[in-house]
C-alpha positions as YAML, in Angstrom:
chain: A
units: angstrom
residues:
- id: 1
  name: MET
  ca: [38.55, -72.47, 45.92]
- id: 2
  name: GLU
  ca: [38.93, -72.32, 49.69]
- id: 3
  name: PRO
  ca: [40.22, -68.88, 50.71]
- id: 4
  name: LYS
  ca: [42.82, -68.45, 53.41]
- id: 5
  name: ILE
  ca: [41.23, -66.84, 56.49]
- id: 6
  name: ILE
  ca: [43.42, -64.25, 58.22]
- id: 7
  name: ARG
  ca: [42.32, -62.47, 61.40]
- id: 8
  name: ASN
  ca: [45.56, -60.89, 62.61]
- id: 9
  name: LYS
  ca: [46.85, -57.58, 61.25]
- id: 10
  name: GLU
  ca: [50.50, -58.60, 61.25]
- id: 11
  name: GLU
  ca: [49.78, -61.93, 59.59]
- id: 12
  name: MET
  ca: [47.83, -60.11, 56.90]
- id: 13
  name: ARG
  ca: [50.64, -57.63, 56.28]
- id: 14
  name: ASN
  ca: [53.24, -60.42, 56.17]
- id: 15
  name: TRP
  ca: [51.18, -62.41, 53.65]
- id: 16
  name: SER
  ca: [50.83, -59.39, 51.37]
- id: 17
  name: ARG
  ca: [54.51, -58.55, 51.51]
- id: 18
  name: SER
  ca: [55.53, -62.14, 50.80]
- id: 19
  name: MET
  ca: [53.26, -62.20, 47.74]
- id: 20
  name: ARG
  ca: [54.56, -58.87, 46.50]
- id: 21
  name: ALA
  ca: [58.13, -60.13, 46.95]
- id: 22
  name: GLN
  ca: [57.20, -62.88, 44.49]
- id: 23
  name: GLY
  ca: [56.09, -60.25, 41.98]
- id: 24
  name: LYS
  ca: [52.36, -60.82, 42.52]
- id: 25
  name: THR
  ca: [49.81, -58.01, 42.37]
- id: 26
  name: ILE
  ca: [47.03, -57.74, 44.97]
- id: 27
  name: GLY
  ca: [43.47, -56.48, 44.66]
- id: 28
  name: LEU
  ca: [41.34, -55.55, 47.67]
- id: 29
  name: VAL
  ca: [37.55, -55.57, 47.92]
- id: 30
  name: PRO
  ca: [36.57, -54.03, 51.28]
- id: 31
  name: THR
  ca: [33.19, -55.19, 52.63]
- id: 32
  name: MET
  ca: [31.23, -55.34, 55.86]
- id: 33
  name: GLY
  ca: [30.03, -58.84, 55.05]
- id: 34
  name: TYR
  ca: [26.58, -60.29, 54.49]
- id: 35
  name: LEU
  ca: [27.62, -60.54, 50.87]
- id: 36
  name: HIS
  ca: [25.22, -60.33, 47.93]
- id: 37
  name: GLN
  ca: [25.64, -60.41, 44.17]
- id: 38
  name: GLY
  ca: [26.70, -56.78, 44.15]
- id: 39
  name: HIS
  ca: [29.72, -57.61, 46.31]
- id: 40
  name: LEU
  ca: [30.57, -60.61, 44.15]
- id: 41
  name: SER
  ca: [30.56, -58.38, 41.07]
- id: 42
  name: LEU
  ca: [33.23, -56.22, 42.74]
- id: 43
  name: ILE
  ca: [35.41, -59.31, 43.10]
- id: 44
  name: THR
  ca: [34.90, -60.21, 39.45]
- id: 45
  name: GLU
  ca: [35.96, -56.67, 38.54]
- id: 46
  name: ALA
  ca: [39.04, -56.90, 40.78]
- id: 47
  name: GLN
  ca: [40.08, -60.15, 39.09]
- id: 48
  name: LYS
  ca: [40.46, -58.23, 35.82]
- id: 49
  name: HIS
  ca: [43.21, -56.08, 37.31]
- id: 50
  name: THR
  ca: [45.31, -58.18, 39.70]
- id: 51
  name: GLN
  ca: [46.59, -61.71, 40.23]
- id: 52
  name: LEU
  ca: [45.54, -62.15, 43.86]
- id: 53
  name: ILE
  ca: [42.32, -61.06, 45.59]
- id: 54
  name: VAL
  ca: [41.80, -60.12, 49.24]
- id: 55
  name: VAL
  ca: [38.26, -59.58, 50.51]
- id: 56
  name: SER
  ca: [38.01, -57.85, 53.87]
- id: 57
  name: ILE
  ca: [34.96, -58.58, 56.01]
- id: 58
  name: TYR
  ca: [34.74, -56.15, 58.89]
- id: 59
  name: VAL
  ca: [31.81, -54.24, 60.35]
- id: 60
  name: ASN
  ca: [33.52, -50.96, 61.13]
- id: 61
  name: PRO
  ca: [32.23, -49.36, 64.36]
- id: 62
  name: GLY
  ca: [33.97, -46.10, 63.50]
- id: 63
  name: GLN
  ca: [31.38, -45.20, 60.85]
- id: 64
  name: PHE
  ca: [28.29, -45.72, 63.02]
- id: 65
  name: ALA
  ca: [26.88, -43.07, 65.33]
- id: 66
  name: VAL
  ca: [25.49, -44.16, 68.68]
- id: 67
  name: ASN
  ca: [21.90, -44.06, 67.42]
- id: 68
  name: GLU
  ca: [22.56, -46.11, 64.28]
- id: 69
  name: ASP
  ca: [22.27, -49.80, 63.43]
- id: 70
  name: LEU
  ca: [25.67, -51.28, 64.35]
- id: 71
  name: SER
  ca: [24.19, -53.86, 66.72]
- id: 72
  name: THR
  ca: [21.65, -55.05, 64.13]
- id: 73
  name: TYR
  ca: [23.89, -54.99, 61.06]
- id: 74
  name: PRO
  ca: [23.43, -58.43, 59.43]
- id: 75
  name: SER
  ca: [26.26, -60.95, 59.62]
- id: 76
  name: ASP
  ca: [26.79, -64.43, 58.19]
- id: 77
  name: LEU
  ca: [30.49, -65.26, 57.89]
- id: 78
  name: HIS
  ca: [29.93, -68.92, 56.99]
- id: 79
  name: GLY
  ca: [27.48, -67.93, 54.26]
- id: 80
  name: ASP
  ca: [29.89, -65.29, 53.01]
- id: 81
  name: ILE
  ca: [32.71, -67.83, 52.69]
- id: 82
  name: GLU
  ca: [30.45, -70.20, 50.75]
- id: 83
  name: LYS
  ca: [29.51, -67.40, 48.34]
- id: 84
  name: LEU
  ca: [33.16, -66.50, 47.84]
- id: 85
  name: LYS
  ca: [33.98, -70.14, 47.08]
- id: 86
  name: SER
  ca: [31.35, -70.12, 44.34]
- id: 87
  name: ILE
  ca: [33.09, -67.37, 42.35]
- id: 88
  name: PRO
  ca: [35.07, -68.58, 39.33]
- id: 89
  name: ASN
  ca: [38.78, -68.48, 40.30]
- id: 90
  name: GLY
  ca: [37.67, -67.59, 43.84]
- id: 91
  name: VAL
  ca: [39.51, -65.29, 46.20]
- id: 92
  name: ASP
  ca: [42.86, -65.87, 47.86]
- id: 93
  name: VAL
  ca: [42.37, -64.35, 51.31]
- id: 94
  name: VAL
  ca: [39.49, -63.29, 53.52]
- id: 95
  name: PHE
  ca: [40.74, -60.74, 56.04]
- id: 96
  name: ASN
  ca: [38.31, -60.93, 58.97]
- id: 97
  name: PRO
  ca: [39.85, -59.09, 61.94]
- id: 98
  name: GLN
  ca: [38.04, -59.08, 65.25]
- id: 99
  name: ASN
  ca: [38.85, -55.45, 66.03]
- id: 100
  name: LEU
  ca: [40.99, -53.08, 63.99]
- id: 101
  name: TYR
  ca: [40.97, -50.59, 66.86]
- id: 102
  name: ASP
  ca: [42.42, -52.92, 69.50]
- id: 103
  name: TYR
  ca: [45.76, -51.51, 70.59]
- id: 104
  name: GLY
  ca: [46.27, -53.87, 73.50]
- id: 105
  name: VAL
  ca: [44.66, -51.57, 76.07]
- id: 106
  name: GLU
  ca: [42.17, -52.96, 78.60]
- id: 107
  name: ARG
  ca: [38.97, -51.04, 77.89]
- id: 108
  name: GLU
  ca: [35.39, -51.48, 76.79]
- id: 109
  name: GLN
  ca: [35.61, -51.55, 73.00]
- id: 110
  name: LEU
  ca: [32.11, -50.51, 72.05]
- id: 111
  name: LYS
  ca: [30.40, -48.28, 74.58]
- id: 112
  name: GLU
  ca: [26.74, -47.76, 73.64]
- id: 113
  name: ARG
  ca: [26.27, -44.29, 75.02]
- id: 114
  name: GLU
  ca: [26.05, -40.88, 73.48]
- id: 115
  name: LYS
  ca: [29.13, -38.73, 73.80]
- id: 116
  name: GLU
  ca: [29.28, -35.04, 73.12]
- id: 117
  name: LYS
  ca: [32.54, -33.32, 72.26]
- id: 118
  name: GLU
  ca: [33.54, -30.09, 70.63]
- id: 119
  name: GLY
  ca: [32.61, -30.62, 66.99]
- id: 120
  name: GLY
  ca: [29.55, -32.80, 67.60]
- id: 121
  name: VAL
  ca: [28.53, -36.38, 68.23]
- id: 122
  name: VAL
  ca: [31.27, -38.97, 67.87]
- id: 123
  name: SER
  ca: [30.87, -42.52, 66.62]
- id: 124
  name: CYS
  ca: [29.88, -45.48, 68.77]
- id: 125
  name: LEU
  ca: [33.54, -46.50, 68.73]
- id: 126
  name: GLU
  ca: [34.92, -45.76, 72.19]
- id: 127
  name: ASP
  ca: [37.77, -43.51, 71.09]
- id: 128
  name: GLU
  ca: [39.72, -42.80, 74.25]
- id: 129
  name: GLU
  ca: [42.65, -44.70, 72.73]
- id: 130
  name: HIS
  ca: [41.94, -44.13, 69.03]
- id: 131
  name: GLU
  ca: [42.34, -40.42, 68.29]
- id: 132
  name: THR
  ca: [43.36, -40.22, 64.62]
- id: 133
  name: TRP
  ca: [40.72, -39.65, 61.95]
- id: 134
  name: ILE
  ca: [40.90, -38.88, 58.23]
- id: 135
  name: ARG
  ca: [38.53, -36.22, 56.88]
- id: 136
  name: VAL
  ca: [37.93, -35.46, 53.22]
- id: 137
  name: GLU
  ca: [36.48, -32.14, 54.14]
- id: 138
  name: LYS
  ca: [34.54, -30.85, 51.14]
- id: 139
  name: LEU
  ca: [33.32, -34.08, 49.60]
- id: 140
  name: GLU
  ca: [31.98, -35.41, 52.90]
- id: 141
  name: LYS
  ca: [29.80, -32.41, 53.73]
- id: 142
  name: GLY
  ca: [26.74, -33.00, 51.56]
- id: 143
  name: MET
  ca: [24.26, -35.83, 51.08]
- id: 144
  name: CYS
  ca: [24.99, -38.67, 53.52]
- id: 145
  name: GLY
  ca: [27.38, -36.43, 55.41]
- id: 146
  name: LYS
  ca: [24.52, -34.14, 56.48]
- id: 147
  name: SER
  ca: [22.53, -36.75, 58.38]
- id: 148
  name: ARG
  ca: [25.46, -39.02, 59.27]
- id: 149
  name: PRO
  ca: [28.19, -36.61, 60.46]
- id: 150
  name: VAL
  ca: [30.66, -39.29, 61.63]
- id: 151
  name: PHE
  ca: [30.14, -41.70, 58.75]
- id: 152
  name: PHE
  ca: [32.71, -40.63, 56.20]
- id: 153
  name: ARG
  ca: [35.51, -39.94, 58.65]
- id: 154
  name: GLY
  ca: [34.96, -43.51, 59.88]
- id: 155
  name: VAL
  ca: [34.98, -44.89, 56.34]
- id: 156
  name: ALA
  ca: [38.07, -42.96, 55.25]
- id: 157
  name: THR
  ca: [39.93, -43.95, 58.42]
- id: 158
  name: VAL
  ca: [39.17, -47.67, 58.24]
- id: 159
  name: VAL
  ca: [39.97, -47.80, 54.51]
- id: 160
  name: ALA
  ca: [43.30, -46.10, 55.20]
- id: 161
  name: LYS
  ca: [43.98, -48.72, 57.88]
- id: 162
  name: LEU
  ca: [43.12, -51.52, 55.44]
- id: 163
  name: PHE
  ca: [45.39, -50.00, 52.79]
- id: 164
  name: ASN
  ca: [48.25, -49.79, 55.30]
- id: 165
  name: ILE
  ca: [47.74, -53.38, 56.49]
- id: 166
  name: ILE
  ca: [47.07, -55.11, 53.15]
- id: 167
  name: GLU
  ca: [49.09, -52.83, 50.85]
- id: 168
  name: PRO
  ca: [46.99, -53.58, 47.73]
- id: 169
  name: ASP
  ca: [47.78, -52.44, 44.22]
- id: 170
  name: VAL
  ca: [44.09, -52.02, 43.37]
- id: 171
  name: ALA
  ca: [40.95, -51.51, 45.46]
- id: 172
  name: VAL
  ca: [37.43, -51.86, 44.06]
- id: 173
  name: PHE
  ca: [34.43, -49.97, 45.46]
- id: 174
  name: GLY
  ca: [30.82, -50.11, 44.33]
- id: 175
  name: LYS
  ca: [29.27, -47.00, 42.81]
- id: 176
  name: LYS
  ca: [26.09, -47.58, 44.82]
- id: 177
  name: ASP
  ca: [27.91, -45.74, 47.60]
- id: 178
  name: TYR
  ca: [28.77, -42.98, 45.15]
- id: 179
  name: GLN
  ca: [29.87, -40.37, 47.65]
- id: 180
  name: GLN
  ca: [32.01, -42.93, 49.47]
- id: 181
  name: TRP
  ca: [33.71, -43.97, 46.22]
- id: 182
  name: ARG
  ca: [34.58, -40.37, 45.36]
- id: 183
  name: ILE
  ca: [35.81, -39.69, 48.89]
- id: 184
  name: ILE
  ca: [38.16, -42.67, 48.81]
- id: 185
  name: GLN
  ca: [39.45, -41.60, 45.39]
- id: 186
  name: ARG
  ca: [40.20, -38.14, 46.74]
- id: 187
  name: MET
  ca: [41.86, -39.48, 49.91]
- id: 188
  name: VAL
  ca: [44.12, -41.70, 47.80]
- id: 189
  name: ARG
  ca: [45.04, -38.79, 45.55]
- id: 190
  name: ASP
  ca: [45.64, -36.29, 48.34]
- id: 191
  name: LEU
  ca: [47.64, -38.63, 50.60]
- id: 192
  name: ASP
  ca: [49.60, -40.37, 47.82]
- id: 193
  name: PHE
  ca: [48.48, -43.91, 48.54]
- id: 194
  name: ALA
  ca: [49.97, -46.27, 45.95]
- id: 195
  name: VAL
  ca: [46.55, -47.78, 45.27]
- id: 196
  name: LYS
  ca: [44.43, -47.57, 42.14]
- id: 197
  name: VAL
  ca: [40.78, -47.08, 43.15]
- id: 198
  name: ILE
  ca: [38.24, -48.50, 40.73]
- id: 199
  name: GLY
  ca: [34.51, -47.79, 40.81]
- id: 200
  name: SER
  ca: [32.33, -50.74, 39.83]
- id: 201
  name: GLU
  ca: [28.86, -50.19, 38.40]
- id: 202
  name: LEU
  ca: [25.85, -50.37, 40.71]
- id: 203
  name: LYS
  ca: [24.04, -53.72, 40.66]
- id: 204
  name: ARG
  ca: [20.27, -54.10, 40.91]
- id: 205
  name: GLU
  ca: [17.85, -56.87, 41.73]
- id: 206
  name: GLU
  ca: [15.65, -58.07, 38.87]
- id: 207
  name: ASP
  ca: [12.88, -55.71, 40.03]
- id: 208
  name: GLY
  ca: [15.26, -52.71, 39.97]
- id: 209
  name: LEU
  ca: [16.00, -52.33, 43.68]
- id: 210
  name: ALA
  ca: [19.66, -51.51, 44.31]
- id: 211
  name: MET
  ca: [21.40, -54.47, 45.96]
- id: 212
  name: SER
  ca: [22.09, -53.81, 49.64]
- id: 213
  name: SER
  ca: [22.76, -55.82, 52.78]
- id: 214
  name: ARG
  ca: [19.98, -53.80, 54.42]
- id: 215
  name: ASN
  ca: [17.31, -55.04, 51.99]
- id: 216
  name: VAL
  ca: [16.84, -58.08, 54.22]
- id: 217
  name: HIS
  ca: [15.20, -55.81, 56.83]
- id: 218
  name: LEU
  ca: [12.45, -54.65, 54.44]
- id: 219
  name: SER
  ca: [9.00, -56.17, 54.82]
- id: 220
  name: PRO
  ca: [7.37, -57.37, 51.56]
- id: 221
  name: GLN
  ca: [5.26, -54.21, 51.50]
- id: 222
  name: GLN
  ca: [8.24, -51.94, 52.17]
- id: 223
  name: ARG
  ca: [10.27, -53.67, 49.47]
- id: 224
  name: GLU
  ca: [7.52, -52.99, 46.94]
- id: 225
  name: GLN
  ca: [7.34, -49.37, 48.10]
- id: 226
  name: ALA
  ca: [11.13, -49.01, 47.87]
- id: 227
  name: LEU
  ca: [10.98, -49.68, 44.13]
- id: 228
  name: SER
  ca: [9.81, -46.07, 43.85]
- id: 229
  name: ILE
  ca: [13.45, -45.03, 44.26]
- id: 230
  name: SER
  ca: [14.80, -46.79, 41.18]
- id: 231
  name: ARG
  ca: [11.68, -46.04, 39.13]
- id: 232
  name: SER
  ca: [11.95, -42.33, 39.87]
- id: 233
  name: LEU
  ca: [15.66, -42.33, 39.05]
- id: 234
  name: PHE
  ca: [15.13, -43.98, 35.67]
- id: 235
  name: GLU
  ca: [12.33, -41.52, 34.97]
- id: 236
  name: ALA
  ca: [14.56, -38.58, 35.89]
- id: 237
  name: LYS
  ca: [17.30, -39.86, 33.59]
- id: 238
  name: SER
  ca: [14.83, -40.30, 30.74]
- id: 239
  name: ALA
  ca: [13.48, -36.80, 31.32]
- id: 240
  name: ALA
  ca: [16.99, -35.32, 31.32]
- id: 241
  name: LYS
  ca: [17.84, -37.14, 28.09]
- id: 242
  name: SER
  ca: [14.72, -35.66, 26.49]
- id: 243
  name: GLY
  ca: [15.84, -32.12, 27.33]
- id: 244
  name: LYS
  ca: [14.38, -31.45, 30.77]
- id: 245
  name: ASN
  ca: [17.54, -30.21, 32.43]
- id: 246
  name: ILE
  ca: [16.35, -28.08, 35.37]
- id: 247
  name: SER
  ca: [17.58, -29.86, 38.50]
- id: 248
  name: SER
  ca: [14.87, -28.56, 40.82]
- id: 249
  name: GLU
  ca: [12.13, -30.00, 38.62]
- id: 250
  name: LEU
  ca: [13.77, -33.42, 38.34]
- id: 251
  name: ARG
  ca: [14.52, -33.45, 42.05]
- id: 252
  name: ARG
  ca: [10.91, -32.63, 42.89]
- id: 253
  name: SER
  ca: [9.63, -35.48, 40.72]
- id: 254
  name: VAL
  ca: [11.87, -37.98, 42.53]
- id: 255
  name: ILE
  ca: [10.75, -36.73, 45.95]
- id: 256
  name: GLU
  ca: [7.09, -36.87, 45.00]
- id: 257
  name: SER
  ca: [7.45, -40.44, 43.74]
- id: 258
  name: ILE
  ca: [9.11, -41.63, 46.96]
- id: 259
  name: GLU
  ca: [6.61, -39.87, 49.21]
- id: 260
  name: ALA
  ca: [3.65, -41.13, 47.19]
- id: 261
  name: ALA
  ca: [4.92, -44.69, 47.78]
- id: 262
  name: GLY
  ca: [5.04, -44.15, 51.55]
- id: 263
  name: GLY
  ca: [8.74, -43.42, 51.88]
- id: 264
  name: LYS
  ca: [10.48, -40.55, 53.64]
- id: 265
  name: PHE
  ca: [13.38, -39.00, 51.80]
- id: 266
  name: ASP
  ca: [16.58, -38.12, 53.63]
- id: 267
  name: TYR
  ca: [17.96, -36.28, 50.61]
- id: 268
  name: VAL
  ca: [17.61, -36.09, 46.86]
- id: 269
  name: GLU
  ca: [20.48, -34.22, 45.23]
- id: 270
  name: ILE
  ca: [21.69, -33.68, 41.67]
- id: 271
  name: VAL
  ca: [25.43, -33.11, 41.80]
- id: 272
  name: ASP
  ca: [28.50, -32.95, 39.60]
- id: 273
  name: GLN
  ca: [30.03, -36.40, 39.27]
- id: 274
  name: GLU
  ca: [33.50, -35.24, 40.30]
- id: 275
  name: SER
  ca: [33.05, -32.40, 42.80]
- id: 276
  name: LEU
  ca: [29.69, -33.58, 44.21]
- id: 277
  name: GLN
  ca: [28.56, -29.95, 44.17]
- id: 278
  name: THR
  ca: [24.88, -29.36, 43.44]
- id: 279
  name: VAL
  ca: [24.01, -28.07, 39.98]
- id: 280
  name: GLU
  ca: [21.01, -25.99, 39.01]
- id: 281
  name: GLU
  ca: [21.01, -27.05, 35.38]
- id: 282
  name: ILE
  ca: [22.24, -30.29, 33.85]
- id: 283
  name: LYS
  ca: [24.92, -29.52, 31.28]
- id: 284
  name: ASN
  ca: [27.73, -32.01, 31.86]
- id: 285
  name: GLY
  ca: [28.02, -35.28, 33.76]
- id: 286
  name: VAL
  ca: [25.87, -35.36, 36.89]
- id: 287
  name: VAL
  ca: [24.60, -38.01, 39.28]
- id: 288
  name: VAL
  ca: [21.21, -38.05, 40.98]
- id: 289
  name: CYS
  ca: [21.75, -39.32, 44.51]
- id: 290
  name: VAL
  ca: [18.97, -40.48, 46.83]
- id: 291
  name: ALA
  ca: [18.66, -41.66, 50.42]
- id: 292
  name: ALA
  ca: [15.23, -42.60, 51.70]
- id: 293
  name: TRP
  ca: [13.61, -44.38, 54.62]
- id: 294
  name: PHE
  ca: [11.07, -47.14, 54.32]
- id: 295
  name: GLY
  ca: [10.08, -48.03, 57.84]
- id: 296
  name: LYS
  ca: [13.33, -48.21, 59.82]
- id: 297
  name: VAL
  ca: [15.44, -49.09, 56.78]
- id: 298
  name: ARG
  ca: [17.52, -46.39, 55.13]
- id: 299
  name: LEU
  ca: [18.33, -47.09, 51.48]
- id: 300
  name: ILE
  ca: [20.62, -45.26, 49.07]
- id: 301
  name: ASP
  ca: [20.67, -45.27, 45.29]
- id: 302
  name: ASN
  ca: [21.90, -43.12, 42.43]
- id: 303
  name: MET
  ca: [21.80, -42.66, 38.69]
- id: 304
  name: GLU
  ca: [24.55, -41.17, 36.53]
- id: 305
  name: ILE
  ca: [23.47, -38.86, 33.71]
- id: 306
  name: SER
  ca: [26.14, -37.97, 31.17]
...
């Protein structure tokens, strides 16, 4: 099935409204492209809930800080379209805007320089014209929010823009980005978006590595080393199921496994699945969340423990 390619915001909005006027329901799968099987599983999940599927492909500059990997983020639009065509029942629209922050003002869109303002470093998006950001204040503070202070405001803002442009009934997010999924759920609840947010289970490669567009940057040696993340998470879950419920001990075992493999951990946290607050002892549903560096590649992964 050949999807319709839409690049203009107004055309996208008009298509959605015309479909809704016909009584059709719309599902959205937001992506930054370079699709892998994990992304395709999100589309399969979305097909269970709505009649029409929109996949957005947009590398959002608003969530990258000036020292991060925006310029090297992998891209293959033609390959992405071919993968989408291979899905049973396909997708209806690929929304691939050039710039969601273009308001018709002559200016340099992406200025690669560090900017300091009250409140800290801003994103690499030149924001002299774009001033409005969405913050989910408590949920964004920990884990990825510590080392990437502009990330979640950029994610929440661009997702809100996509919701306003596409007006979906359902949006599907992968649980690999666990904190992001919970943040979007909370934003939708707090701001009364008429969108049902669904979390789709994390997908892994056959060797256990969590699927990620960044995996392509790992050398063969680094990829083998990175398997320490998933191995340590499965071991922590097994230990918790056998009665070892002290978070500090489980956390230490995950860190030691990653470091022994040659990785450098950004964070390892055991948090409540809803509030994302750290817990000292595992009693109810928690999630073990990890971010670690192997070479110049930062990987994230998690494991739910009920």
